[in-house]
Coordinates of C-alpha atoms in Angstrom, one line a residue:
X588 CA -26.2 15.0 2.0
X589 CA -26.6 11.3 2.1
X590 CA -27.9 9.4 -1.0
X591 CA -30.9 7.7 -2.4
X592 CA -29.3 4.8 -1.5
X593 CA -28.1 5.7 2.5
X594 CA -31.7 7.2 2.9
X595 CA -33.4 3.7 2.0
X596 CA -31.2 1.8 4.3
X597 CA -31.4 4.2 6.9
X598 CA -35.0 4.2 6.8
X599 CA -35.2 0.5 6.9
X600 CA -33.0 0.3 9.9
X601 CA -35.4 2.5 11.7
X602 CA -38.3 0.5 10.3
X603 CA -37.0 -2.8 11.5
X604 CA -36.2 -4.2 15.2
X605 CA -33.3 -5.8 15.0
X606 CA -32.8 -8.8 18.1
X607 CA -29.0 -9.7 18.8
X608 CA -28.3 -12.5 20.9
X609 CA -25.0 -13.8 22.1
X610 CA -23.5 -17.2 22.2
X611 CA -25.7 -18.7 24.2
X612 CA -28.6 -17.2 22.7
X613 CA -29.3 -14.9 25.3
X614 CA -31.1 -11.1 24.2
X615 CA -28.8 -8.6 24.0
X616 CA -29.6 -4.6 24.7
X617 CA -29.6 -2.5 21.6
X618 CA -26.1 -0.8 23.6
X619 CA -24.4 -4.0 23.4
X620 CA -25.0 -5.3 19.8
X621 CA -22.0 -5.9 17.6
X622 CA -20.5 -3.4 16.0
X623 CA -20.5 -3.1 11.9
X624 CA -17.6 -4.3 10.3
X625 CA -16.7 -0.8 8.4
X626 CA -17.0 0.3 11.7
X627 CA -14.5 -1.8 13.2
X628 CA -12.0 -2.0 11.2
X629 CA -11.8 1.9 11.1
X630 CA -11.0 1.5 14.5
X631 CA -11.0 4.2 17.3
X632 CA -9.5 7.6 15.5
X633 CA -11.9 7.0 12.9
X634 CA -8.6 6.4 10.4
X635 CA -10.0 4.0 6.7
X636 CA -9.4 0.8 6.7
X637 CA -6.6 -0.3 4.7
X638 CA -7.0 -0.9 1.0
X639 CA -7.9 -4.5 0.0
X640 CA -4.8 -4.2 -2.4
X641 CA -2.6 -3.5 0.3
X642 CA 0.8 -5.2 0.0
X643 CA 3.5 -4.6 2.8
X644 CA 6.8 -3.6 1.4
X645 CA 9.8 -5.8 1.6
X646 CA 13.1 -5.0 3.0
X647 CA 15.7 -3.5 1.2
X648 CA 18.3 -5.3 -0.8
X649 CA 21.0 -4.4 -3.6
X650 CA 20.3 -7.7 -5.5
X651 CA 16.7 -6.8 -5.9
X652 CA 17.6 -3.2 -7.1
X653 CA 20.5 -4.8 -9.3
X654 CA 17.7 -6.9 -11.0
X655 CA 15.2 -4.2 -11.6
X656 CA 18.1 -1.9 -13.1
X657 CA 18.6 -4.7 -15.5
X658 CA 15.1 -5.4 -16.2
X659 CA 14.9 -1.5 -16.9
X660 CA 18.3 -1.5 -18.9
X661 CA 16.4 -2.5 -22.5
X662 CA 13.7 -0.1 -22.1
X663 CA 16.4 2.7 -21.4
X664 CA 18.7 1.9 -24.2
X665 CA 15.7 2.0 -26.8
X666 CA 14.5 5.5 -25.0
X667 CA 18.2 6.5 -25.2
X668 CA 18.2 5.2 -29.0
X669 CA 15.3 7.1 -29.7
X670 CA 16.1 10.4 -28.6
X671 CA 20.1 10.1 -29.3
X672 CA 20.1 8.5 -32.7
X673 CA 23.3 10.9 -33.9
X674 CA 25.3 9.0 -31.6
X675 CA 27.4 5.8 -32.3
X676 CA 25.6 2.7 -30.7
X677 CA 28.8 2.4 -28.3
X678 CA 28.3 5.8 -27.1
X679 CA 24.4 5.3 -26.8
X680 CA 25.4 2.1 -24.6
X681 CA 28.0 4.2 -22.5
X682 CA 25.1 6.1 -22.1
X683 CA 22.5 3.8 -21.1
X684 CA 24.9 2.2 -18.3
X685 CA 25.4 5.6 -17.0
X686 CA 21.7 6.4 -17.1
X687 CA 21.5 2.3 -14.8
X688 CA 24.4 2.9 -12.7
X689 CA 22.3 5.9 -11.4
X690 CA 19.0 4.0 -11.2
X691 CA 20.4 1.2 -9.5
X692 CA 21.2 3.1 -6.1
X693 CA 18.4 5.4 -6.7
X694 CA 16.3 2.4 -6.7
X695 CA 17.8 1.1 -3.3
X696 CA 17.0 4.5 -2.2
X697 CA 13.3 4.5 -2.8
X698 CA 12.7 0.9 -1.3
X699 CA 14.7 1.9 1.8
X700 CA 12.1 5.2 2.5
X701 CA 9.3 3.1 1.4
X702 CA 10.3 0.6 4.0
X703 CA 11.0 2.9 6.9
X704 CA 7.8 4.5 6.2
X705 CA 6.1 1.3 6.6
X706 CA 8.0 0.5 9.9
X707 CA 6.8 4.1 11.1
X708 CA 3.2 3.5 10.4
X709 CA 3.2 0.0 11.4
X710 CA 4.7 0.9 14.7
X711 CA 7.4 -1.4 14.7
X712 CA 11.0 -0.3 15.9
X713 CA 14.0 0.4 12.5
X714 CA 16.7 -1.2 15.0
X715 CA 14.6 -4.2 14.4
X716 CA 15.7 -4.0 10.9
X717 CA 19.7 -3.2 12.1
X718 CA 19.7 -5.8 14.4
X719 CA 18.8 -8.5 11.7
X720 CA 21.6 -7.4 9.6
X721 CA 19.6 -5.9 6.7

């Protein structure tokens, strides 16, 4: 059921005659006008537009997954001191660099999906990627 809001502007499309001219200021037929802009960039299948927000994901790379392990390395030693405080602070750092050396591929892992995923959707070819050494 539409709302208050959707009722008012439909009515007041119906109430108004709307003229659309072209470049040249000729008349256009109500069949030709412009579409809307919601209406175009949901395109043909009816599929939402893309978030404003949208931000394409980046290729993926070791160093960048190397420096968000060690960004994440201090927040994990604390969690690890926290809930491990009967161990020595050499074992709870053993501990920690376990905890990272499993993040840090894990991490590559994740960017790698999230960027094939995007190649998928974007309908651009993965050998792309191979070919450019990646």
């Amino acid at each position: 059921m539409p709302t208050r809001k959707q009722r008012r502007r439909r009515a007041k499309e119906q109430r108004h005659e709307y003229v659309w001219t072209d470049a040249e200021g000729n008349e256009l037929p109500p069949e030709e006008a412009p579409v809307r802009r919601k209406q175009q960039a949901r395109g043909e299948g009816g599929a939402p537009a893309r978030r404003r927000g949208f931000r394409e994901p980046q290729p993926p790379s070791w160093a960048r997954s190397v420096k968000r392990g060690l960004i994440f390395a201090p927040i994990m030693l604390a969690t690890v001191m926290l809930l491990s405080s009967e161990l020595t602070f050499a074992q709870q750092v053993s501990q920690t660099l376990f905890i990272v050396a499993i993040f840090i591929p894990f991490s590559y892992f994740l960017d790698r999906l999230f960027w094939r995923a995007y190649l998928r959707r974007s309908g651009q070819r993965e050998g792309a990627e191979r070919a450019r050494g990646s």
